[in-house]
PDB file of C-alpha atoms in Angstrom:
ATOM      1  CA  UNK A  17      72.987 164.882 103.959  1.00 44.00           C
ATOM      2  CA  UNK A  18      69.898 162.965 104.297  1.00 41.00           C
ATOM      3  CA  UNK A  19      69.667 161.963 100.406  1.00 45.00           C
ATOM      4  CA  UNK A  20      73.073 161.203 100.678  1.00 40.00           C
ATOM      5  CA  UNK A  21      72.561 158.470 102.843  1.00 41.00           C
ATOM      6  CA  UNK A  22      69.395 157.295 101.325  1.00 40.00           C
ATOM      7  CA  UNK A  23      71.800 156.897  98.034  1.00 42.00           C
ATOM      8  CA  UNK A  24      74.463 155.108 100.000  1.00 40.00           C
ATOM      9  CA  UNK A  25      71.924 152.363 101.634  1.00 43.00           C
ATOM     10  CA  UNK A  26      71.202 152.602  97.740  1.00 39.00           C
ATOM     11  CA  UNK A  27      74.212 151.780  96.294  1.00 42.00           C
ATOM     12  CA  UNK A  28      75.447 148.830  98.803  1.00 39.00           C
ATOM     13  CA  UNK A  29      72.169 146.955  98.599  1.00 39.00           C
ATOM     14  CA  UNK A  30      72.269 146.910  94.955  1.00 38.00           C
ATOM     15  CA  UNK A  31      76.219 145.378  95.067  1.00 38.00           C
ATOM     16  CA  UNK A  32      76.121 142.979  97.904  1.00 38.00           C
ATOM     17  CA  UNK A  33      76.058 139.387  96.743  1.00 35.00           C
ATOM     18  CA  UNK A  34      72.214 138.038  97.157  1.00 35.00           C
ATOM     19  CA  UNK A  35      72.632 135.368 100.398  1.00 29.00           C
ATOM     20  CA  UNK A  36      69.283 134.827 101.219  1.00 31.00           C
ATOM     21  CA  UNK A  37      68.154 134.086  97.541  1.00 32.00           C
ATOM     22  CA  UNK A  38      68.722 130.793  97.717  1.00 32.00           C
ATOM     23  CA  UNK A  39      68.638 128.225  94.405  1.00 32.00           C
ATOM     24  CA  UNK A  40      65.072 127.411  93.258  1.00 33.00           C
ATOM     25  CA  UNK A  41      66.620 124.911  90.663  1.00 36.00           C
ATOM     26  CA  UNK A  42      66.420 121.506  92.355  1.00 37.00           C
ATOM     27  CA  UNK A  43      67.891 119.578  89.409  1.00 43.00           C
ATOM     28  CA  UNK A  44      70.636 116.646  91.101  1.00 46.00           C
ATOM     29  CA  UNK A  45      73.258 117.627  88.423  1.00 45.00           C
ATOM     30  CA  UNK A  46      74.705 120.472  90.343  1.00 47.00           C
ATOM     31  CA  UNK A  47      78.362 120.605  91.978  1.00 48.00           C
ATOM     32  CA  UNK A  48      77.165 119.794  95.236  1.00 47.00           C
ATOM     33  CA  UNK A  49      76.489 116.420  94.512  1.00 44.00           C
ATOM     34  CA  UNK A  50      79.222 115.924  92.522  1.00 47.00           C
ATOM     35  CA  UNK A  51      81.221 117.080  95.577  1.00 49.00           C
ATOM     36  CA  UNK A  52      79.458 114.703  97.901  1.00 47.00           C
ATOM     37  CA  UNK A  53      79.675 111.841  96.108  1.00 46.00           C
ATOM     38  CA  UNK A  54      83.636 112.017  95.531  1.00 57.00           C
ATOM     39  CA  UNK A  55      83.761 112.953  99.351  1.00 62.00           C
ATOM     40  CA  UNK A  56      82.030 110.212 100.401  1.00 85.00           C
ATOM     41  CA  UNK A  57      81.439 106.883  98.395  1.00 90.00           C
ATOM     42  CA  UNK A  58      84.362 107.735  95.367  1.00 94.00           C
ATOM     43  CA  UNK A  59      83.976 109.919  92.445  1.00 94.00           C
ATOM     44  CA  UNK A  60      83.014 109.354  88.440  1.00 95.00           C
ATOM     45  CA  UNK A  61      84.802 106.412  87.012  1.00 94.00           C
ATOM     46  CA  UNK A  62      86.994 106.370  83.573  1.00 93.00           C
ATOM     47  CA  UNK A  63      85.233 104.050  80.955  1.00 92.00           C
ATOM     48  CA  UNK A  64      88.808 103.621  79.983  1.00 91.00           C
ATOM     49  CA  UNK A  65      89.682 102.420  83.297  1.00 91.00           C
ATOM     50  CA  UNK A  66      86.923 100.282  84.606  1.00 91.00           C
ATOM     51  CA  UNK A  67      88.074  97.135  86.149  1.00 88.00           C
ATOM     52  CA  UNK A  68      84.950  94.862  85.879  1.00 89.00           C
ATOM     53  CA  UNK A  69      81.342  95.238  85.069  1.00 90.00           C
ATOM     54  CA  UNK A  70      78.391  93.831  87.390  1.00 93.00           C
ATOM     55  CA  UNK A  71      75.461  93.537  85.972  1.00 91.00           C
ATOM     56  CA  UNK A  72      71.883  94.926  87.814  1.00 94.00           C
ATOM     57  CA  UNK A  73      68.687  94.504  87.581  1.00 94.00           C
ATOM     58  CA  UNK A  74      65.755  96.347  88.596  1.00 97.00           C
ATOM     59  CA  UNK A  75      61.944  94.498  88.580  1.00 96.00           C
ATOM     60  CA  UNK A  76      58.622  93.687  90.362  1.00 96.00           C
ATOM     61  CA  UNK A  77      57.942  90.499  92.226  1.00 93.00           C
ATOM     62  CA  UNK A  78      54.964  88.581  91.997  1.00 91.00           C
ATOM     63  CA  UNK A  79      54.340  89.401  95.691  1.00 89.00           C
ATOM     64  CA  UNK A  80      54.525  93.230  95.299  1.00 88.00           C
ATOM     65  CA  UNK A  81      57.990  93.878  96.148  1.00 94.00           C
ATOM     66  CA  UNK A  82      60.357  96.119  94.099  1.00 96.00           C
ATOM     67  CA  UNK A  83      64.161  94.382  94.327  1.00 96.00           C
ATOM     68  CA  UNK A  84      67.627  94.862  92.655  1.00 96.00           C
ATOM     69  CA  UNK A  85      69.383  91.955  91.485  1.00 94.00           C
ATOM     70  CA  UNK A  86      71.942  90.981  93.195  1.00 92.00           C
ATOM     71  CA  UNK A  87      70.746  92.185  96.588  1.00 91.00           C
ATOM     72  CA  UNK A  88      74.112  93.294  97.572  1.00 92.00           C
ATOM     73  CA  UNK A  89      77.630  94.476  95.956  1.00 94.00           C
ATOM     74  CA  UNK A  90      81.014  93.878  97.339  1.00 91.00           C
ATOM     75  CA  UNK A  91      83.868  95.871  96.115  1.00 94.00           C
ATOM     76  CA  UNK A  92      87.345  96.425  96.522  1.00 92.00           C
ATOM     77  CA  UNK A  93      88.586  99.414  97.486  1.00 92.00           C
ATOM     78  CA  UNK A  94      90.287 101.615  94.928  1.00 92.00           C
ATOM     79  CA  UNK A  95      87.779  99.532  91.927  1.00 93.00           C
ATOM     80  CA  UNK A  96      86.568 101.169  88.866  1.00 94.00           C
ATOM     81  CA  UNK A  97      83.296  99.097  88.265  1.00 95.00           C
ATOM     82  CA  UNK A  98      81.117  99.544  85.322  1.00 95.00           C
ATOM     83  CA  UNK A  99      77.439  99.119  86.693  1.00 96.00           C
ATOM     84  CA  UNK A 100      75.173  97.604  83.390  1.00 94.00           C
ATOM     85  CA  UNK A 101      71.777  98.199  84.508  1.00 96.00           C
ATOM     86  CA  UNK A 102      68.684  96.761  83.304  1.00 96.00           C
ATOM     87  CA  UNK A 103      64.948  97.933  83.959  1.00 97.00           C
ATOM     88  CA  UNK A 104      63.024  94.577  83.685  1.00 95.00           C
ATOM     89  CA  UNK A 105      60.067  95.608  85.705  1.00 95.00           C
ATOM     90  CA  UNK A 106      56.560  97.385  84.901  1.00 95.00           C
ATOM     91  CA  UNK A 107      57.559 100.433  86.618  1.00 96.00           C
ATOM     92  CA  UNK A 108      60.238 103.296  85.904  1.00 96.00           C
ATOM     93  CA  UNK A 109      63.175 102.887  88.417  1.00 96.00           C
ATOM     94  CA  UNK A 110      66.490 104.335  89.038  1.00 96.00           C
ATOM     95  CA  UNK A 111      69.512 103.061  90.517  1.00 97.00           C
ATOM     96  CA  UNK A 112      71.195 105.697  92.851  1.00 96.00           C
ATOM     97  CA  UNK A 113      74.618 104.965  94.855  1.00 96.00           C
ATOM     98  CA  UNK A 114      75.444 106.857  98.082  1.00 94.00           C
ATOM     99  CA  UNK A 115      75.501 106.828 101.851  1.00 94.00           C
ATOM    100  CA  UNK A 116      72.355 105.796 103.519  1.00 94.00           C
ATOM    101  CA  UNK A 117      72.359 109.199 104.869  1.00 93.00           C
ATOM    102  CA  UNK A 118      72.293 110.823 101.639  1.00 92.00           C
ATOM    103  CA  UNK A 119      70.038 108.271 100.194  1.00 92.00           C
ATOM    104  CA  UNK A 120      67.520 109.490 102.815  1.00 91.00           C
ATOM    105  CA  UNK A 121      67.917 112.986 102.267  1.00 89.00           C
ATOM    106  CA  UNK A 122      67.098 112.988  98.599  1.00 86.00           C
ATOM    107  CA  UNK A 123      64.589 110.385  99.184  1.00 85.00           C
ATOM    108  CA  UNK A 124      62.650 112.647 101.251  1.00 84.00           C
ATOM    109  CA  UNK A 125      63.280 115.651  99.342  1.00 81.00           C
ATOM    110  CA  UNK A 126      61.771 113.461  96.046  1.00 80.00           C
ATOM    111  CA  UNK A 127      58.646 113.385  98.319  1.00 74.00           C
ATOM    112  CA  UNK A 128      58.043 116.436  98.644  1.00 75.00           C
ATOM    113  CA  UNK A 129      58.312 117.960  94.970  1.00 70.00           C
ATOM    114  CA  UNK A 130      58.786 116.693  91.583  1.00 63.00           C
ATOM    115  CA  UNK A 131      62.730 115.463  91.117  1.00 62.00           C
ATOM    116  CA  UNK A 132      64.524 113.651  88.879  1.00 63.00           C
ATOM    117  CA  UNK A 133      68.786 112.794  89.242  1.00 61.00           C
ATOM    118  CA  UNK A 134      70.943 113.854  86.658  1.00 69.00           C
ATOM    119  CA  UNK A 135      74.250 113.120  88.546  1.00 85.00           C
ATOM    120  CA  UNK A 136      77.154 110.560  87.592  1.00 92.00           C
ATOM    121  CA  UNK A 137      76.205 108.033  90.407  1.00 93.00           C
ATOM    122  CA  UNK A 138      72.732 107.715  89.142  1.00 94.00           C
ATOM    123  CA  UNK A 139      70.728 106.164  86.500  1.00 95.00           C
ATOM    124  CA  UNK A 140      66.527 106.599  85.698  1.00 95.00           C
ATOM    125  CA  UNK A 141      64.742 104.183  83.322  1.00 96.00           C
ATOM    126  CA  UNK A 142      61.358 103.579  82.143  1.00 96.00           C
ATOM    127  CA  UNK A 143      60.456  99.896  81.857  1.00 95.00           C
ATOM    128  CA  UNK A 144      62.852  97.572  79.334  1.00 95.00           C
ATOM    129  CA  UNK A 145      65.398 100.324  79.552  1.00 96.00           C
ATOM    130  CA  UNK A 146      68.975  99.879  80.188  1.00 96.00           C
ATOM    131  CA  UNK A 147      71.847 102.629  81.278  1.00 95.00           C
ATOM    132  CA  UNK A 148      74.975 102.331  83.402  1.00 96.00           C
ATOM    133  CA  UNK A 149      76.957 103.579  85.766  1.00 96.00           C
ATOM    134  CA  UNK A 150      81.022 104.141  86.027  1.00 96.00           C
ATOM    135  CA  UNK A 151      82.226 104.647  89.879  1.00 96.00           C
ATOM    136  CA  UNK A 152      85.103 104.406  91.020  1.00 95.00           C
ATOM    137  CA  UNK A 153      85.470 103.487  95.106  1.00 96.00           C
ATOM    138  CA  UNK A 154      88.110 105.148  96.516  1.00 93.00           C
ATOM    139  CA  UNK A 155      86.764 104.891 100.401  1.00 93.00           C
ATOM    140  CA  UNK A 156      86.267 102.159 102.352  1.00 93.00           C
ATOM    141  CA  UNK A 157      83.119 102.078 104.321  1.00 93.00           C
ATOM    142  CA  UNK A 158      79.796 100.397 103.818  1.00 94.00           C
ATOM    143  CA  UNK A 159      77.393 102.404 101.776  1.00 96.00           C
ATOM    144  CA  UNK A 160      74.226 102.148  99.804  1.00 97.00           C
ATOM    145  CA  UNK A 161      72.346 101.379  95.977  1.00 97.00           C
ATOM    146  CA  UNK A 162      69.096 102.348  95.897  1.00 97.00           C
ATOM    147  CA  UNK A 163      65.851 103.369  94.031  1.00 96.00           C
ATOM    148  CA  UNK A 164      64.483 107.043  95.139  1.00 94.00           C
ATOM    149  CA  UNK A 165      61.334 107.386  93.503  1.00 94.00           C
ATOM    150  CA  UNK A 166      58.591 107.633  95.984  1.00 92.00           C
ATOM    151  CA  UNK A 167      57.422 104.675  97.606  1.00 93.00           C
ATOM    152  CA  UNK A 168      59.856 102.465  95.638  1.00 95.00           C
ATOM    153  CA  UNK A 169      62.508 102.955  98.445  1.00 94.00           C
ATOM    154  CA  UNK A 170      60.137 101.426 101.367  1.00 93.00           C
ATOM    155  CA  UNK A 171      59.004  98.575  99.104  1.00 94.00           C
ATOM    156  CA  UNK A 172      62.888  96.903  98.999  1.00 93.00           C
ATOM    157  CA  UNK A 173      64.654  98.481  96.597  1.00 96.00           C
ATOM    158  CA  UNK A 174      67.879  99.095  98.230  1.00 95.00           C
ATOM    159  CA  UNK A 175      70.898  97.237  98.984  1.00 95.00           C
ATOM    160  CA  UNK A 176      74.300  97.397 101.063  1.00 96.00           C
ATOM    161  CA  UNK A 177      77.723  98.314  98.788  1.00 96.00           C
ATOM    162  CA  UNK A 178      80.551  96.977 100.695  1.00 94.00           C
ATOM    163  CA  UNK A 179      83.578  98.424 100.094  1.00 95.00           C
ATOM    164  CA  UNK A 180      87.113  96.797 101.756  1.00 90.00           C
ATOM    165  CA  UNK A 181      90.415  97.154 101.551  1.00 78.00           C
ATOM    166  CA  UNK A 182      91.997  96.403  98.217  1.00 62.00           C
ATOM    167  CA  UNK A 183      94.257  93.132 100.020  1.00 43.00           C
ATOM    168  CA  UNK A 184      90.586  91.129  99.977  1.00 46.00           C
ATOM    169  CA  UNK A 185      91.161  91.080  95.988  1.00 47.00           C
ATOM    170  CA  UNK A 186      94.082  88.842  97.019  1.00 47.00           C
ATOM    171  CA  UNK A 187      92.240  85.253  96.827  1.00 59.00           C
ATOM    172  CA  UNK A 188      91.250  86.176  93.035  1.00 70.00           C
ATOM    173  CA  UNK A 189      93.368  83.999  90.853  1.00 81.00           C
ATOM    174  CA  UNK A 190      94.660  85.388  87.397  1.00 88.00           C
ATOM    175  CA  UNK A 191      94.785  82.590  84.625  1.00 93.00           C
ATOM    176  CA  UNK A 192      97.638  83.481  82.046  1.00 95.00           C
ATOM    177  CA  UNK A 193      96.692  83.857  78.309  1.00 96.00           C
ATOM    178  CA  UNK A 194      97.606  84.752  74.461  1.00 97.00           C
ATOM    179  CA  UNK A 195      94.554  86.827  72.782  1.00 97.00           C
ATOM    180  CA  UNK A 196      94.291  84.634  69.075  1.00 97.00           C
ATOM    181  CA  UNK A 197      91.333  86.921  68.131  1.00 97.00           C
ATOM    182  CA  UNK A 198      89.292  89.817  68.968  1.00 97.00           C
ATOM    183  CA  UNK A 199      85.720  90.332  67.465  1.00 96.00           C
ATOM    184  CA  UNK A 200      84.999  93.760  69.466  1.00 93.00           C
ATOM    185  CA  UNK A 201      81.532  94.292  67.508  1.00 93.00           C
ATOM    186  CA  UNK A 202      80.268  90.810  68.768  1.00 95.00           C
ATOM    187  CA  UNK A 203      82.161  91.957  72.321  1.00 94.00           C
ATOM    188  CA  UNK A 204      84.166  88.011  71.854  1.00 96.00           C
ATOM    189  CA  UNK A 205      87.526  87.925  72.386  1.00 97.00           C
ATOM    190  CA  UNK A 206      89.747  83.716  71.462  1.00 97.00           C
ATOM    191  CA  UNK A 207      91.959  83.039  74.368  1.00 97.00           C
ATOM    192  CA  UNK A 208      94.791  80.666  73.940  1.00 97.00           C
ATOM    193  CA  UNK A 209      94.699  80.485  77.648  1.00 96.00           C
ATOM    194  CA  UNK A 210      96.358  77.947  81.095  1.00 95.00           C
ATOM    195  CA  UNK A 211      94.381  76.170  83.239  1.00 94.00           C
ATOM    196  CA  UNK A 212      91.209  78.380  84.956  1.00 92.00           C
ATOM    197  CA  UNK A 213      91.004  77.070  88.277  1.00 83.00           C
ATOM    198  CA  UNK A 214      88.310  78.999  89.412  1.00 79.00           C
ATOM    199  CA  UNK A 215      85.878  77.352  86.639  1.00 86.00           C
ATOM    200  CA  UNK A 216      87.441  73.428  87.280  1.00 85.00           C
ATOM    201  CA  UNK A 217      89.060  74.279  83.315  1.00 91.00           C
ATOM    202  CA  UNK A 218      92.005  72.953  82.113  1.00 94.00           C
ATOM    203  CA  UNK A 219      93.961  74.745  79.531  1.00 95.00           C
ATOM    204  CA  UNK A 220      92.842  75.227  76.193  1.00 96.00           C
ATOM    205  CA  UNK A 221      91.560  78.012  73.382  1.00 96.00           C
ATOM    206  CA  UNK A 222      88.338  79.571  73.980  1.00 95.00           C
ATOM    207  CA  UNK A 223      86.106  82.444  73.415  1.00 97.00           C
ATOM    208  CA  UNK A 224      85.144  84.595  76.190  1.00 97.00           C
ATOM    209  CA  UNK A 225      82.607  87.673  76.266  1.00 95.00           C
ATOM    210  CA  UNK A 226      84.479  91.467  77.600  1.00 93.00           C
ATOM    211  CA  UNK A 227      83.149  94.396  77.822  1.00 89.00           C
ATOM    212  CA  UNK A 228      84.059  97.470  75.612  1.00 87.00           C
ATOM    213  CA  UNK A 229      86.243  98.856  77.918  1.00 81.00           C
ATOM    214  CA  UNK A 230      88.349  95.517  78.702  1.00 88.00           C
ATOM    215  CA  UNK A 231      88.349  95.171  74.673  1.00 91.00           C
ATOM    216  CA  UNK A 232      89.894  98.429  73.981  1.00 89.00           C
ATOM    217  CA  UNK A 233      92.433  97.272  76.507  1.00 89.00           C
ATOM    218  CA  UNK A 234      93.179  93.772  74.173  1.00 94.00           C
ATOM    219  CA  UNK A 235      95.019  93.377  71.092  1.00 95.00           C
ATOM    220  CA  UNK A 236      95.807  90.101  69.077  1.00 96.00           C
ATOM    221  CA  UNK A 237      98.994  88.435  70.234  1.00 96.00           C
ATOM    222  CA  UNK A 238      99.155  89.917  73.080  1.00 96.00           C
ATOM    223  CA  UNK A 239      99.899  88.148  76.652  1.00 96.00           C
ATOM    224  CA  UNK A 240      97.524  88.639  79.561  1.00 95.00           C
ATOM    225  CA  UNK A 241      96.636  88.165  83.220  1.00 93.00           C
ATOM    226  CA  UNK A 242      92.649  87.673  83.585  1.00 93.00           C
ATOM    227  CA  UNK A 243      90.194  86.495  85.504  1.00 90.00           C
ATOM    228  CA  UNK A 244      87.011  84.907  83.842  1.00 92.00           C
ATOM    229  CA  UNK A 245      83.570  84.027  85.430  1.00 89.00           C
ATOM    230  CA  UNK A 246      79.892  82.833  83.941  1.00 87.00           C
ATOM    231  CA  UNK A 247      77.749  85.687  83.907  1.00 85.00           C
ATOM    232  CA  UNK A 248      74.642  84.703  82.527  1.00 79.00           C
ATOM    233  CA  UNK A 249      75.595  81.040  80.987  1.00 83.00           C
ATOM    234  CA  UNK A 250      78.738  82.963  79.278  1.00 89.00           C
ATOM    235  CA  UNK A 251      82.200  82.857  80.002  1.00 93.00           C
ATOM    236  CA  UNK A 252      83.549  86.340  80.314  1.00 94.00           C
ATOM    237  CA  UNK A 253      86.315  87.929  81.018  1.00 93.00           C
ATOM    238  CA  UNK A 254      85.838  89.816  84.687  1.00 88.00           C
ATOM    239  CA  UNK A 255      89.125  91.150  85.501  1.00 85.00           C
ATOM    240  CA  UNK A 256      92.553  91.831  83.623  1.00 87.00           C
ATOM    241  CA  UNK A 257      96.305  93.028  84.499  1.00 80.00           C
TER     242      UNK A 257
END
């Protein structure tokens, strides 16, 4: 009776699932993030899909502060954005988007051991590197971009993400166009285009940068809804129906 108990104990300890084992792998590309992250701040955005890039960049001041460029993001609710990010400091730095909450988690758990993100809604880059970042924000709310790596976090590099309801897209105004020409390796695309209030433009035929995605989305003859800004001394196309 006795050994038949003692191969019993056996028998269930050796089939019951392993609880208290825990996961020593502490790699950010696991499904708990990715469950977070749609939970809370959106989810993994389709390049196919993305309705405007915004440029970042990540550098040193002369002072000793670490800073993004632009300071803050605004975005509508329900917006695929396309983050191009640029490392133009000394330093590696990484671009991470999330709740301040869970900023501050994985900030302090980065303290403690040696970490690295590997999750959609992330980017790491050694100095003169350049990544991006596809989200799309399907919660309103106000959340957080920042930088993880030890240290880098208390020196200024984070930044408020704004999120609001899609209706505060409304003021945007959509100049009307006919695509002439599309040069998709240069990233140029010839608008025979209406007046573009928003730049003080009357109408005329120009050529506009657009990102891959918004290119794929062109084709020659075709008549368009956009919205064009200057990023960076370029006219570029921002926003299309």
């Amino acid at each position: 009776m006795k050994n038949l108990l003692l191969t019993t104990a056996l028998a269930l300890s050796l089939s019951a699932p392993a609880f208290a084992a825990g996961n020593n792998d502490h790699s950010h590309g696991d499904d708990h993030a990715d469950k977070h992250a749609e939970m809370m701040i959106g989810k993994p955005g389709d390049a196919a899909n993305v309705d405007r890039t915004i440029d970042v960049t990540m550098r040193e001041t002369d002072g000793g502060k670490m800073i993004f460029e632009p300071a803050l993001l605004e975005i509508a609710r329900g917006e695929t954005i396309r983050f191009n990010i640029t490392n133009k400091g000394e330093l590696e730095h990484e671009f991470v988007i999330d709740t301040v909450e869970g900023n501050v988690e994985h900030k302090e758990l980065m303290a403690k051991m040696d970490m690295e993100h590997d999750d959609p809604n992330s980017v790491r880059l050694d100095e003169g590197g350049t990544g991006e970042v596809i989200w799309n924000f399907t919660n309103e709310g106000t959340f957080e971009f920042a930088c993880l790596i030890p240290g880098h976090y208390e020196s200024g590099m984070r930044g408020p993400i704004t999120v609001g309801e899609k209706m505060a897209q409304a003021d945007v105004e959509y100049a009307t166009g006919k695509i002439k020409k599309i040069n998709a390796k240069a990233g140029k695309v010839t608008i025979i285009h209406g007046p573009l209030p928003s730049l003080d433009m009357p109408a005329m035929t120009m050529v506009f940068r657009a990102d891959e995605a918004t290119l794929a989305r062109m084709s020659v003859g075709q008549e368009i809804e956009f919205v064009a800004e200057r990023i960076k001394g370029k006219l570029t196309v921002t926003q299309m129906k």
